[in-house]
Structure formats: structure tokens, C-alpha cells
Coordinates of C-alpha atoms and ligand atoms in Angstrom, one line a residue:
X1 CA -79.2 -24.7 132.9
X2 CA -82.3 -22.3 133.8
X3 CA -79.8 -20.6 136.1
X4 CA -77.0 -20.1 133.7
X5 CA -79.1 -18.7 131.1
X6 CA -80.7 -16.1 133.6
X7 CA -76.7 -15.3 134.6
X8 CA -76.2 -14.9 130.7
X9 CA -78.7 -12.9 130.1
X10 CA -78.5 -10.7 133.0
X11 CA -74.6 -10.1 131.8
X12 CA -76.1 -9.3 128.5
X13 CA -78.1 -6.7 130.3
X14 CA -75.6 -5.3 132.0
X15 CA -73.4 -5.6 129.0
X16 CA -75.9 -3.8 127.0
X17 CA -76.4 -1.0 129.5
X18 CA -73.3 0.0 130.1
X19 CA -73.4 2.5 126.9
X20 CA -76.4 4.3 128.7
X21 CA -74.3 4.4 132.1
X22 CA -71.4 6.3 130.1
X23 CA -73.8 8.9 128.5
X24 CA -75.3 9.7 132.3
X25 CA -71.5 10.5 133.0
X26 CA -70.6 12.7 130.0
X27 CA -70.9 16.3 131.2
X28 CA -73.8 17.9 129.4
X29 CA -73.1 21.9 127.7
X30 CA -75.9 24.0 128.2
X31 CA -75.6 24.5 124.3
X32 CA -75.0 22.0 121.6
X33 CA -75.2 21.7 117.9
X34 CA -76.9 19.3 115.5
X35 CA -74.6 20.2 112.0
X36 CA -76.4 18.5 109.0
X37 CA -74.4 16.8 107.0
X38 CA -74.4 18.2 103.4
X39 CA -73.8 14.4 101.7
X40 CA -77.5 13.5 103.2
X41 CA -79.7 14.6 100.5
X42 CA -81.9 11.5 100.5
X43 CA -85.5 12.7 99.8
X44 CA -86.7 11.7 103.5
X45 CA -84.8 14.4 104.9
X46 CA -87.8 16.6 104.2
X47 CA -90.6 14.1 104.3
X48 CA -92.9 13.6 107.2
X49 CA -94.1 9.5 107.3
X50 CA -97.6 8.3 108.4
X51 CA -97.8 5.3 110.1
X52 CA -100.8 2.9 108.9
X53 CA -102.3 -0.4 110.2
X54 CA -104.1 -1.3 106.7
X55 CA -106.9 -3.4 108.5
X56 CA -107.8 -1.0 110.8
X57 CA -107.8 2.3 108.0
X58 CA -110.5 1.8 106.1
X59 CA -112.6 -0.8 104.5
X60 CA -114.4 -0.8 101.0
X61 CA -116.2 -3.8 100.8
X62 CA -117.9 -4.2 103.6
X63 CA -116.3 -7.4 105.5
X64 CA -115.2 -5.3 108.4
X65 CA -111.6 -5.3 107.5
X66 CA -109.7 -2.5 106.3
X67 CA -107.9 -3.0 102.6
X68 CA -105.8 -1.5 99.9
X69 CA -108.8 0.1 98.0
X70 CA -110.0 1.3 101.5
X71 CA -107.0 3.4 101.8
X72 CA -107.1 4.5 98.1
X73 CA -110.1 6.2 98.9
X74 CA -108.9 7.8 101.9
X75 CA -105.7 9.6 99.9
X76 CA -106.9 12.7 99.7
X77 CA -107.4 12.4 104.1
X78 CA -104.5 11.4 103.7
X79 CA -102.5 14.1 101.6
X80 CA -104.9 16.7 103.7
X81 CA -102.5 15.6 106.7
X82 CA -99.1 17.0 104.4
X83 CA -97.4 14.1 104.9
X84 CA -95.2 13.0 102.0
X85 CA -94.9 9.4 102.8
X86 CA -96.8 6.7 104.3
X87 CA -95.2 3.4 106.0
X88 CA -97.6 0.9 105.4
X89 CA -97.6 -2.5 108.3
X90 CA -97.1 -5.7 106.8
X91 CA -99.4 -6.6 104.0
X92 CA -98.2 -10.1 103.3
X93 CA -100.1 -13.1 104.0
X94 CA -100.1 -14.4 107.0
X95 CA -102.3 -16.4 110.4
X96 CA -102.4 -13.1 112.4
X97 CA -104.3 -10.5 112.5
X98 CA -101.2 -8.0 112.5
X99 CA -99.3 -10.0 110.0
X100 CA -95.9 -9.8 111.3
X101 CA -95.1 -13.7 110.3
X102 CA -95.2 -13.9 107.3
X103 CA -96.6 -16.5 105.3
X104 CA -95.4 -15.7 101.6
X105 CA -93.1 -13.1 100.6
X106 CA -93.9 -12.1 97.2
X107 CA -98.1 -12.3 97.7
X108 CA -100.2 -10.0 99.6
X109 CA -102.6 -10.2 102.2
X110 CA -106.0 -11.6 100.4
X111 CA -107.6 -9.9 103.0
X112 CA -106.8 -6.3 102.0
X113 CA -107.2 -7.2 98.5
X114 CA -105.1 -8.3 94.9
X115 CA -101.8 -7.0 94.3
X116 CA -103.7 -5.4 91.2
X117 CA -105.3 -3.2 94.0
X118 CA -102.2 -2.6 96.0
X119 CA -100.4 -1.6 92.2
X120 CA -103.4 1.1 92.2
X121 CA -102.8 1.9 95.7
X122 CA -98.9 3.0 94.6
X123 CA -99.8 4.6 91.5
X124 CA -102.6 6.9 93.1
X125 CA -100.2 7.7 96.3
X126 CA -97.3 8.5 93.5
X127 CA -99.5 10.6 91.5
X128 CA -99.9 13.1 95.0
X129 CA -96.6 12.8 95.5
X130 CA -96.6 10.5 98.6
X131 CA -93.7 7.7 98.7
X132 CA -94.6 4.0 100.0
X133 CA -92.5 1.9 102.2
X134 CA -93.7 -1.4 103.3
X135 CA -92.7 -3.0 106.6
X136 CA -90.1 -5.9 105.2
X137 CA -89.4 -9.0 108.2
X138 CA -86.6 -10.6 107.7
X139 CA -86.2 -11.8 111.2
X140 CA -88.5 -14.8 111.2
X141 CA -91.3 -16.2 108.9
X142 CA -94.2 -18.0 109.7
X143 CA -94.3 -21.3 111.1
X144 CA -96.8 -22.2 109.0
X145 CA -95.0 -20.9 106.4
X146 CA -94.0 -23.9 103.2
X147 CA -90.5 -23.3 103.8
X148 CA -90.4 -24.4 108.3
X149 CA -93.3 -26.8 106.9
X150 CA -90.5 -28.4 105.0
X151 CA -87.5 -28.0 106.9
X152 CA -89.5 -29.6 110.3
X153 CA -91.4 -32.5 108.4
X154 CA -88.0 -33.6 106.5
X155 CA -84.9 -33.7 108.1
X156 CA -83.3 -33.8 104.3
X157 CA -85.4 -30.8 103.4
X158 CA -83.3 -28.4 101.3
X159 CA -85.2 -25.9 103.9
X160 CA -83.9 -27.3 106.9
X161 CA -80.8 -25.1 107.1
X162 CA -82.6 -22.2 106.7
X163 CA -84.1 -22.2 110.1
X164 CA -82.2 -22.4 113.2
X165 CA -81.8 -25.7 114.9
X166 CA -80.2 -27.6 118.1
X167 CA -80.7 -30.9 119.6
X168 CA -81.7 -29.6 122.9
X169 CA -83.3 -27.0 124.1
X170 CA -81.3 -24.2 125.0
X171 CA -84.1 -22.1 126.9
X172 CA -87.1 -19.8 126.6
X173 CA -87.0 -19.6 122.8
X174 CA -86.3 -22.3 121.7
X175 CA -89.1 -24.5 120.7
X176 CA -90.1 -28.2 120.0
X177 CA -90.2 -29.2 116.8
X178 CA -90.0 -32.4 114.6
X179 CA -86.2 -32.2 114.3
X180 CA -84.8 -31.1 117.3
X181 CA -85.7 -27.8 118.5
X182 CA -86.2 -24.4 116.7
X183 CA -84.7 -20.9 117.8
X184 CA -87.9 -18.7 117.5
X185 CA -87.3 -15.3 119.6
X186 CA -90.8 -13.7 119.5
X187 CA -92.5 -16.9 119.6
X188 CA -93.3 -20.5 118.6
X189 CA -95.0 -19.3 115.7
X190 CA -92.2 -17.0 114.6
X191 CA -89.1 -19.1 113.8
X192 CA -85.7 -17.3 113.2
X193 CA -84.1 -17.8 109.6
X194 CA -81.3 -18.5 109.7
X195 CA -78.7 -15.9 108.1
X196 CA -75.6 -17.7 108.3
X197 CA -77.0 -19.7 105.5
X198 CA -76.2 -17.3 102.0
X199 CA -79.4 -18.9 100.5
X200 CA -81.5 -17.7 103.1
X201 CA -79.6 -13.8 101.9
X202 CA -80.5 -14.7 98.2
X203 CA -84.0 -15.7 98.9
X204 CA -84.5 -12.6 100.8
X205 CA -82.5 -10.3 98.1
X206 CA -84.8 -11.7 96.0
X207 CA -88.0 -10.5 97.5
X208 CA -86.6 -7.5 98.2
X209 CA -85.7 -7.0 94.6
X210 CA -89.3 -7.7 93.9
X211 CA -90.8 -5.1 95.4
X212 CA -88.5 -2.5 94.4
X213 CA -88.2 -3.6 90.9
X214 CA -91.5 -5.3 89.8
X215 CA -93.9 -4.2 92.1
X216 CA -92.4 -0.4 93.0
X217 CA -92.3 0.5 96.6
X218 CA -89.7 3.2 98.0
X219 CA -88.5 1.2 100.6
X220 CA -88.7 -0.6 103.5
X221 CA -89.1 -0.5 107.4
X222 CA -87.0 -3.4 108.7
X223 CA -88.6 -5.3 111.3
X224 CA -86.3 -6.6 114.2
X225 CA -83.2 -5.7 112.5
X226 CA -81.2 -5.8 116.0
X227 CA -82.0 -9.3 115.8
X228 CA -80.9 -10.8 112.3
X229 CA -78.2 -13.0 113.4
X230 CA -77.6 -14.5 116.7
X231 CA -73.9 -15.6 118.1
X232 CA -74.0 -17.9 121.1
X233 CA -75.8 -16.5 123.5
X234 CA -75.9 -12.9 121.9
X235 CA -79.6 -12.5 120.5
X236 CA -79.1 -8.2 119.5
X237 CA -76.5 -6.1 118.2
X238 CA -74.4 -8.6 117.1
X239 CA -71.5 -8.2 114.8
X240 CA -73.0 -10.6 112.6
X241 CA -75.8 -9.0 112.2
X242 CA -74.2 -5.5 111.2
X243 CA -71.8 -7.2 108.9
X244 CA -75.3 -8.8 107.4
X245 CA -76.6 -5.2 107.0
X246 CA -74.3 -3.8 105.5
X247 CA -74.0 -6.2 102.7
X248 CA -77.9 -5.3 102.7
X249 CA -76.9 -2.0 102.1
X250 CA -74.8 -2.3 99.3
X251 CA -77.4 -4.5 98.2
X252 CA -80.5 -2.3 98.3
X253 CA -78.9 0.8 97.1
X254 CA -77.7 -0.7 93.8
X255 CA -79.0 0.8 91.0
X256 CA -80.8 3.4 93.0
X257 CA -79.8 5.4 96.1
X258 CA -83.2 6.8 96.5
X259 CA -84.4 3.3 98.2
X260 CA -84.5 3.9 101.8
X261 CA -84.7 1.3 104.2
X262 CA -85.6 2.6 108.4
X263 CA -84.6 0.3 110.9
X264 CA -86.5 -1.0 114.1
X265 CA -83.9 -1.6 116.8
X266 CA -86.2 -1.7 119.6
X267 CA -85.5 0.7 122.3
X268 CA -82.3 2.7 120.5
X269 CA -80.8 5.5 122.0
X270 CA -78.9 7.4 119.6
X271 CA -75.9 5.5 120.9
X272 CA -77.4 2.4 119.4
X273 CA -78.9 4.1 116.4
X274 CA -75.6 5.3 115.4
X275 CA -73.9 1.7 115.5
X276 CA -76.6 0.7 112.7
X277 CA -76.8 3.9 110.6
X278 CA -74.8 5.3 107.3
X279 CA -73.4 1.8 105.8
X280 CA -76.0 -0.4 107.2
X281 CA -79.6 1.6 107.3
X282 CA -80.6 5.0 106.1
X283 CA -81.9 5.7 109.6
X284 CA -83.2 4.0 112.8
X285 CA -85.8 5.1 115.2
X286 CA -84.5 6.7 117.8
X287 CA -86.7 6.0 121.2
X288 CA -84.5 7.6 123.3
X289 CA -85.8 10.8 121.7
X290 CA -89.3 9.6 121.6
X291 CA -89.2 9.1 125.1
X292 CA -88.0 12.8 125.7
X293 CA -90.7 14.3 123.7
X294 CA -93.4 12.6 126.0
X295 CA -92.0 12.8 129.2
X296 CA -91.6 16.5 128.6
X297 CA -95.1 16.8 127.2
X298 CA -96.3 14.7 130.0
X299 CA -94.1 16.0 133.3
X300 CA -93.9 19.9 131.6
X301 CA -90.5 19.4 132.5
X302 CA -87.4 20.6 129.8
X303 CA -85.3 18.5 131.2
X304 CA -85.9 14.8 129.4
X305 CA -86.2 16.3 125.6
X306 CA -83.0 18.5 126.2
X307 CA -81.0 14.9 127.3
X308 CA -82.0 12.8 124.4
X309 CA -81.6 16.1 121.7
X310 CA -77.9 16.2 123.4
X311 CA -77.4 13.0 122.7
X312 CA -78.7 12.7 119.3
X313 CA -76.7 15.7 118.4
X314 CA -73.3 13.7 120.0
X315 CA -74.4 10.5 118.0
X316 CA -76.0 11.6 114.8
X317 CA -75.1 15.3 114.4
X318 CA -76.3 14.8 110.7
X319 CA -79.8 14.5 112.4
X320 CA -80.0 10.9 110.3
X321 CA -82.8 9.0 112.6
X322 CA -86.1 8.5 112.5
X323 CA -88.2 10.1 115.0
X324 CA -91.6 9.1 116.7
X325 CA -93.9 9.9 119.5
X326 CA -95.3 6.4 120.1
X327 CA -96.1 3.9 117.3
X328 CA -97.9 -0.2 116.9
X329 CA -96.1 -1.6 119.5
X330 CA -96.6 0.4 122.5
X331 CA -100.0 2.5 124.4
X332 CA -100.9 5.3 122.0
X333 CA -99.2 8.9 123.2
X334 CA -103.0 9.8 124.0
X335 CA -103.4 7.5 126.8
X336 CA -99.8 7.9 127.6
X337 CA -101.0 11.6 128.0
X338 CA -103.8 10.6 130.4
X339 CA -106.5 12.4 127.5
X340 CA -104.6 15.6 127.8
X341 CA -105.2 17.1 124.4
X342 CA -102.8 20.0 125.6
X343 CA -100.0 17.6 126.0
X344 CA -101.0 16.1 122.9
X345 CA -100.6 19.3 121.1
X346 CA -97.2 19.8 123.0
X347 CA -95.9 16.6 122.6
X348 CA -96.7 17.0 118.4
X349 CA -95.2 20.4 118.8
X350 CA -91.9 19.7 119.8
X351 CA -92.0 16.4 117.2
X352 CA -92.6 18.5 114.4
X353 CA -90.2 21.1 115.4
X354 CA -87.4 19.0 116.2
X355 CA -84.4 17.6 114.4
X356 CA -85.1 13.7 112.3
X357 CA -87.3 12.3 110.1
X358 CA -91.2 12.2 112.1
X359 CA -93.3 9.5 111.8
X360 CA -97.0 9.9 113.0
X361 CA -99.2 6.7 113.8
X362 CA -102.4 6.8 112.0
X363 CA -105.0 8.4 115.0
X364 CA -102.7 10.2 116.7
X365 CA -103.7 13.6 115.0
X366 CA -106.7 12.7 116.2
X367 CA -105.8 11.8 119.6
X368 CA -107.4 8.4 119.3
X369 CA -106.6 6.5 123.0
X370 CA -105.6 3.2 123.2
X371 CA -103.7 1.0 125.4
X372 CA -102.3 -2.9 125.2
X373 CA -103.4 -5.3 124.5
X374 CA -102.1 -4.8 121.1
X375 CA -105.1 -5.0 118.9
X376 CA -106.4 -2.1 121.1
X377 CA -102.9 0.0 119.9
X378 CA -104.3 -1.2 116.2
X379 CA -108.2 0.0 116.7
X380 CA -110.2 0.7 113.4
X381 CA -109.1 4.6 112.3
X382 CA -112.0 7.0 114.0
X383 CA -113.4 8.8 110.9
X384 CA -117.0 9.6 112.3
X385 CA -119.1 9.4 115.4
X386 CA -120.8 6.4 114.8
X387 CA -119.8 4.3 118.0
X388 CA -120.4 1.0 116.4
X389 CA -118.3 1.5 112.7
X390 CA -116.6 4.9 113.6
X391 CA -117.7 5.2 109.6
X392 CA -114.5 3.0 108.8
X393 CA -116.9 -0.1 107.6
X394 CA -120.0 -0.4 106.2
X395 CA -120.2 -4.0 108.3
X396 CA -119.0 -5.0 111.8
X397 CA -115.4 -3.8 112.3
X398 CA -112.4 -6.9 112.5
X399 CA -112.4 -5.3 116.3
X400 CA -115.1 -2.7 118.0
X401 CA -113.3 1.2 117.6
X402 CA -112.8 3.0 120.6
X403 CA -115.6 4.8 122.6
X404 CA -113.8 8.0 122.2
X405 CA -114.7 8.0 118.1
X406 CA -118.0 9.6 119.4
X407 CA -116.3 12.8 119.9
X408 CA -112.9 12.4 118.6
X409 CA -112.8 11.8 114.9
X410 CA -111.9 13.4 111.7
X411 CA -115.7 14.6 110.7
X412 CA -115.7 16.8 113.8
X413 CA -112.2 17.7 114.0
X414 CA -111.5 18.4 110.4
X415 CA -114.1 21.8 110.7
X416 CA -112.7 22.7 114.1
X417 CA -109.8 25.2 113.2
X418 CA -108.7 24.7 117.1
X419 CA -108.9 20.9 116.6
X420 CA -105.4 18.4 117.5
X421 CA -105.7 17.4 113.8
X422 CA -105.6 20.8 112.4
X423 CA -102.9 21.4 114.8
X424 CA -101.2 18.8 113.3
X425 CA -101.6 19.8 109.8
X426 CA -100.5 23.9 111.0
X427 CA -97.3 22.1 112.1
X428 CA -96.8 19.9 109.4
X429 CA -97.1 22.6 106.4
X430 CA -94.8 25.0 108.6
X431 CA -92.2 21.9 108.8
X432 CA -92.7 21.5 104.8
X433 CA -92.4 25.4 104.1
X434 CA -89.3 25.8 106.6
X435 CA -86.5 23.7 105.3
X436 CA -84.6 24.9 109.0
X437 CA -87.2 22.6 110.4
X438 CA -86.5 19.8 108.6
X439 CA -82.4 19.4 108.3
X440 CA -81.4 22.7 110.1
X441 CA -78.6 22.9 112.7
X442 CA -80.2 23.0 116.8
X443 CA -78.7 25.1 119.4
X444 CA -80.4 24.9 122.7
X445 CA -81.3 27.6 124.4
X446 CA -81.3 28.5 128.4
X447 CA -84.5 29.6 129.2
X448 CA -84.3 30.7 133.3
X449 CA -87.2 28.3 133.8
X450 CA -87.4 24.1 133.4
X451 CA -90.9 24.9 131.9
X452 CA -89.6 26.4 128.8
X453 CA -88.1 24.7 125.9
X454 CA -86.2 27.3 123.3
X455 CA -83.9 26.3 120.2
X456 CA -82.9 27.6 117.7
X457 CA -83.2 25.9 113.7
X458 CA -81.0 26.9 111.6
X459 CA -80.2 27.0 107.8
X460 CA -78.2 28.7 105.4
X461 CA -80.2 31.5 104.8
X462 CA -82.8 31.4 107.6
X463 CA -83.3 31.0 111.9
X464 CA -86.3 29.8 113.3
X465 CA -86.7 29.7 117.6
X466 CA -88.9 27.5 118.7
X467 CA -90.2 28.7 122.5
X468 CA -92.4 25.9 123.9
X469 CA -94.6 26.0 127.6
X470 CA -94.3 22.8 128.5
X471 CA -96.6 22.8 131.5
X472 CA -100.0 24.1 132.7
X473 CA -99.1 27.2 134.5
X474 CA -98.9 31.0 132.6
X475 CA -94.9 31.9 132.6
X476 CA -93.8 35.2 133.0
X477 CA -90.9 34.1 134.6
X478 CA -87.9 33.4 132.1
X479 CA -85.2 34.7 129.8
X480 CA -83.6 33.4 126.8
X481 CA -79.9 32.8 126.3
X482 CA -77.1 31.7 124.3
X483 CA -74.4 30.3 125.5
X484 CA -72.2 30.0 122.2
X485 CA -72.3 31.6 118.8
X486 CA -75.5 31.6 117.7
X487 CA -76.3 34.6 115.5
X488 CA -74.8 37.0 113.3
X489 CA -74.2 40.3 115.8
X490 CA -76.9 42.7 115.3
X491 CA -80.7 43.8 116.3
X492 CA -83.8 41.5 114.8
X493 CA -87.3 41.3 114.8
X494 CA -88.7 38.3 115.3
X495 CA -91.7 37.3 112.9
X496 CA -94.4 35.0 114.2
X497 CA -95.0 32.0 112.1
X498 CA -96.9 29.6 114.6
X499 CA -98.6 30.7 117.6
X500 CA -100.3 34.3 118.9
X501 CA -98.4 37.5 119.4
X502 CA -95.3 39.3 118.5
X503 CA -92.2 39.5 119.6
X504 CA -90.1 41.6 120.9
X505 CA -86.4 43.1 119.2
X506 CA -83.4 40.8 120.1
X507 CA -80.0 42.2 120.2
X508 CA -77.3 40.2 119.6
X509 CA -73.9 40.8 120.2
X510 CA -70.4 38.9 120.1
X511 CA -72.9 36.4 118.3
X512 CA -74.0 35.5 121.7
X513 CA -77.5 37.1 123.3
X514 CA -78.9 36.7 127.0
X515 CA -82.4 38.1 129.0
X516 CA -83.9 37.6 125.5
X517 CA -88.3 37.3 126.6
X518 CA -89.9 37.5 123.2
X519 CA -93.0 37.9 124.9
X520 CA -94.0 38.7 128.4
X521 CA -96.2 36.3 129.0
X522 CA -96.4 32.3 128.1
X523 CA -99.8 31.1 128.2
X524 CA -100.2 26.9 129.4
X525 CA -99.0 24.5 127.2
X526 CA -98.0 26.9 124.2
X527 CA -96.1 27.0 120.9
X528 CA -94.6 29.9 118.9
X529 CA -91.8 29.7 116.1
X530 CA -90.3 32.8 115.6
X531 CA -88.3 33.9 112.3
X532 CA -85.1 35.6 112.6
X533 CA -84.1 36.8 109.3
X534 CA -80.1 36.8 108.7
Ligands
CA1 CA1 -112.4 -5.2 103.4

């Protein structure tokens, strides 16, 4: 039995691979094109998310755990950063610490306050403008939650067929329980619910309902979503499951298209993110880029980003994903980065400037380190240098912060014009002012050397290039080119809108250009973006 599950699951391995093993034979053009599709219009086209763990952002009374009215306070922070939209973790109740199982679905957690403070939490982000989507699991509940309590104490519980069930076990997850044994994927305390069951749909369209309707988020991040529905021995991607979604879709939208709803399919390439986005979810993270931006940041190597770009742009040529450097599940970019604040900048750089929605995790404009465990990926936000509270509590923090809030934190950042946050916040506001950023076409550019990244952005009335040294050395050594059409035929000059110096005329002609070197010489780890006027 042990065997023939690890032969199932190594077929489902292989089955599940074999998309990555085509893209590594499609022959790669030196150029490609993103082309945004002019139907997408939804508002987080242009926004720029922030990632928070509300027990770790700030606290306001004291207990050492961050809450809703914790947060409130720290708007303004917030809004500082230019994001337009925050993604708040789950703030239901629930046993953990992290709260991803899920104890009731129309409450919140106690801990972080009432839902009269999370109602003033909404309204005081709405009235800055910023948009609030809550993390929604719909995988699994709680196994302490009243509805498993039921189902496993009473085999006539109305419950029971809303969990997933067998007589034996069938392997690694499923678990003993009072009836049988329970199909729980992440773990005993997480069983599946069981969406073959249309009350287990109505329930769930119920809460969702809530908080859109009564309560007044903007949507959702939806935990798991690859997972929703098993079939045999298929536990992701399963047709059931996108079927499910889409009738989710249909669902959520109703009434008002401005919901969005981001999916987590753990580990997409844009391959995968496709199979999940338009009828089904607004957009999904894409990891495959997430990956490219750090191993180019971190190797100073072209080569990863200008992959996972190409495929994005074969996938999604509307640019409809979500994009991320690193986020509460995996070792913060910073220690992925070894400490390199230069990488750091890079790496943020080439998120900001790239095609997709970004999300940032709360710290990581402040280059806040921090590898697994988990509840080291989720340490309290470093807002001073006080090594015992990093001035998020008044009391003893739910966990110690990190040692590195002595000398990376807001206070001392925030007056530092040179500082990774202000970095972040010089990229941000040039995304917001630059709608090419945001939902522009991307060519790639040859550059003559794997150390520069170029691209152009492009909208209807404006051209950005975006000219990147990814690695530690000075370049003097390179060239731009275009391939393919590119720009109107004629001679431009270049205006700096991020980074030092000008640039030198380029001539294009037959809408092509070549031995293009804005500047003569590329300082370590630098950024520019250039506007071409049209
Ligand atoms: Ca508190």
C-alpha cells in the first residue's frame, strides 16, 4: 500500500512536471511582448498590495500581540509606503498562532480585537484610499472547529458529509478519527471540507457574502485553491476543483465586478497560473517569476528573470498575475539575499518595474531577515531599535523581533534618503505616476552583457526603459538592442526618471535600434528608468 502510494505520487510528479519540461524545449526569441489586454480594467491593475501578519504589525494594548487598532494606528506608515491595498493574513478565530484553520467563519480573531474595531480598521484604510482583502480558506477548517466536532462525535451528524471520510486509511493524510479516517492534507488539525457536498458551497457562499456585503472587504486571497477538491488520488489541479472555481467566480462577481479574489497555487508558473485565471480567479501568484527576480538579484545573472518574463508573456500576455518577491510561507528575500541590501534594492527594482500586480511582505522594505521556522518568517514589524519590543508593543512581544531591529527599522530608515525603504517608496510612487509600469506592453532588450537587464514599458502615449546592473562589478561593457519593432523611427532623448545621470540620444530606425549605451558607465547593482517620449 505504502509502495503504491509513493508510485502514485511519484507519477503525479512526473505528471505534474511535464508542463515545465515542454517550456524548457520551446525556443526562446531574444524579444517578446506582454500586450495588455484592454477588457482588464479591474482597479488592481494599478495597485501595489502589502502583505501583513496582523499579530506581528503592531499592538495597542499592550498584551504583546499585534491587533486591528494596532494597524489603524499605523495607516499613515502605511499609506507613506504608496501602496493602495493591503492583504491582510487570516483574522478569524482559530488555535494557532497563524490562524490558517479556522475556527469560525463569520467572527474574528478575539485576539486582534471586535469586529467593531476591524469595521474601523476598513473605514479608516477606505478613507486613504487603500482597498482590504482578507485571506479566505476554503480548503480545510479547524479540527476543533463545531462543524468536524460534530461530524466525528456523530456518525448521523448533518456535518459528517461535509468533511472527507474513508474507512481505512489511505496514507500520509489521512487521519484517525472517530468515524473512520479523515482526509486532512496539511495536517491532522486541518481537515479537508468536502466540496462535492453543495452545502459545504452554500455555507461557504455564505461567508463569503458576509464579508463582502455586511462587513465590506474588497476581496479575498484564496488559500490552497489548487487543492479544493480531490479526485482519487489527484490532490492539485484537479478538474473538479476548476469547475468549483469557476462557479466561485460567477459567484463572487455578482452584483459587483470590482471584488477581486488572488489565488495561492503553490509554486505556479505562469503555465499553471493561466489554467486558474480569467473565469476562475482574477489573478494567481506567479512564483515562477518570483523566483526569477531573486535569482537574478542574487546570481547578477539576466538570465532567470528574462525566462520566467518569457513565459509570463506566452501564458498571460494580459500581464493578469500577481507578483511577489517572497511572502509568509517561505525565508524572507533578505536572508535569501544573504543581508545584501544591494540585492535587496535590485531585487525590489526589477519587482516594481516589471509587468503584474506586486505584493510586498510587511518588513521587506525594511530588509527585515528571517528564516523558517515559520514564526521567524512572521517576526513582530521592526519599527524602532529597541531590541526587546522593536517599539511594536508596549509588553513582551507574542515572539522576540529580530536582532537586526537595532539597526534596521523604520525610525532610522525613514530619515535616511539612501535607505531600502525609501528606495522602496522612490519605486513605488514612480510605478503609481507611470501607468507603462503598471499595465504597459514589455519588450526585452539585448543588452551585450548577462549583467544587464533592459526592457522596454510601454503605453499608448508613453515608453519607459528600464536598464538594471544586476551584479557587483561597474559595466562599461554592453550595448542595447531591439530585435523587433519597438519604437516609432526617429532620434530621442531619453529623460531620467529613477537613478543618476543622463542619457545619451537614441536613434531609431526601421522601428528597430542596436549599440544603444545610454550611459558609459553602470555603477554595481544600479537602476535607471529612462523616458522616451513618442
Ligand atoms: Ca494586542
Amino acid at each position: 500500500m505504502k509502495y503504491l502510494f509513493a508510485l502514485i505520487l511519484l507519477l503525479t510528479l512526473i505528471t505534474s512536471c511535464t508542463p515545465t519540461v515542454t517550456q524548457t524545449l520551446t525556443p526562446s526569441p531574444t524579444t517578446i511582448t506582454t500586450s495588455p489586454s484592454a477588457a482588464a480594467a479591474g482597479w488592481w491593475r494599478d495597485a501595489v498590495f502589502y502583505e501583513i501578519f496582523v499579530r506581528s504589525f503592531s499592538d495597542s494594548d499592550g498584551d504583546g500581540i499585534g491587533d486591528f487598532n494596532g494597524l489603524t494606528r499605523k495607516l499613515d506608515y502605511v499609506q507613506s509606503l504608496g501602496v493602495s491595498a493591503l492583504w491582510l493574513m487570516p483574522i478569524h478565530p482559530s488555535p494557532s498562532y497563524h490562524g490558517y484553520d479556522v475556527l469560525d467563519y463569520y467572527a474574528v480573531n478575539p485576539q486582534y480585537g471586535t469586529m467593531d474595531d476591524f469595521k474601523r480598521l476598513l473605514d479608516e484604510a477606505h478613507r486613504r484610499g487603500l482597498r482590504v482583502i482578507i485571506d479566505l480558506v476554503l480548503n480545510h477548517t479547524s479540527s476543533r472547529h463545531p462543524w468536524f466536532l460534530d461530524a466525528n462525535n456523530d456518525p448521523q451528524s448533518a456535518y459528517h458529509s461535509w468533511y472527507v471520510w474513508s474507512d481505512a486509511s489511505r496514507g500520509r493524510y489521512w487521519h484517525p478519527g472517530n468515524q473512520g479516517y479523515y482526509f486532512g492534507l496539511f495536517c491532522n488539525c486541518m481537515p479537508d471540507l468536502n466540496y462535492n457536498n453543495p452545502d459545504v458551497t452554500a455555507q461557504m457562499q455564505k461567508a463569503t457574502r458576509f464579508w463582502l456585503d455586511d462587513i465590506g472587504v474588497d476581496g479575498f486571497r484564496m488559500d490552497a485553491v489548487k487543492h479544493l477538491i480531490e479526485e482519487g488520488d489527484k490532490i492539485e489541479n484537479t478538474p473538479a476543483t476548476h469547475t468549483w472555481l469557476k462557479g466561485f467566480h460567477t459567484f463572487y462577481k455578482t452584483g459587483n465586478p470590482d471584488v477581486y479574489a488572488v489565488g495561492e497555487v503553490f509554486d505556479a508558473t505562469a503555465f499553471i497560473a493561466k489554467t486558474y485565471t480569467g473565469d476562475q480567479l482574477d489573478q494567481v501568484f506567479n512564483f515562477e517569476l518570483a523566483s526569477g527576480f531573486i535569482h537574478s538579484a542574487n546570481g547578477g545573472g539576466k538570465s532567470a528573470l528574462e525566462s520566467a518574463l518569457r513565459f509570463a508573456a506566452r501564458d498571460l500576455p494580459s500581464g493578469e498575475y500577481a507578483t511577489f518577491l517572497t511572502n509568509h510561507d517561505q525565508d524572507r528575500v533578505m536572508d535569501v539575499l544573504n543581508n545584501d541590501v544591494n540585492k535587496a534594492r535590485v531585487a525590489a527594482a526589477l519587482l516594481l518595474t516589471s509587468p503584474g500586480t506586486p505584493f510586498i511582505y510587511y518588513g521587506e522594505e525594511i530588509g527585515m531577515l528571517g528564516k523558517k521556522p515559520d514564526e521567524d518568517i512572521r517576526l513582530p514589524m521592526q519599527w524602532t531599535d529597541d531590541p526587546v519590543t522593536a517599539g511594536f508593543t508596549d509588553g513582551k512581544p507574542w515572539r522576540a523581533p529580530a536582532a537586526t531591529t537595532v539597526s534596521a527599522n523604520v525610525a532610522v530608515q525613514d530619515k535616511d534618503a539612501n535607505s531600502l525603504l525609501n528606495h522602496y517608496r522612490a519605486l513605488i510612487a514612480l510605478r503609481n505616476a507611470q501607468p507603462a509600469l503598471r499595465t504597459g506592453s514589455l519588450v526585452l532588450l539585448e543588452t551585450g552583457n548577462p549583467a544587464v537587464y533592459a526592457s522596454l514599458r510601454s503605453e499608448a502615449n508613453e515608453t519607459l526603459l528600464i536598464l538594471v546592473n544586476l551584479g557587483g562589478k561597474v559595466v562599461t561593457d554592453y550595448q542595447l538592442g531591439s530585435a523587433s519593432a519597438a519604437l516609432q523611427d526617429g532620434t530621442y532623448a531619453p529623460e531620467t526618471l529613477f537613478g543618476s545621470g543622463s542619457a545619451g540620444t537614441l536613434t531609431v530606425a526601421n522601428n528597430t535600434f542596436s549599440n544603444y549605451k545610454p550611459l558609459a558607465k553602470l555603477p554595481p547593482y544600479s537602476t535607471w528608468v529612462f523616458y522616451i517620449k513618442k
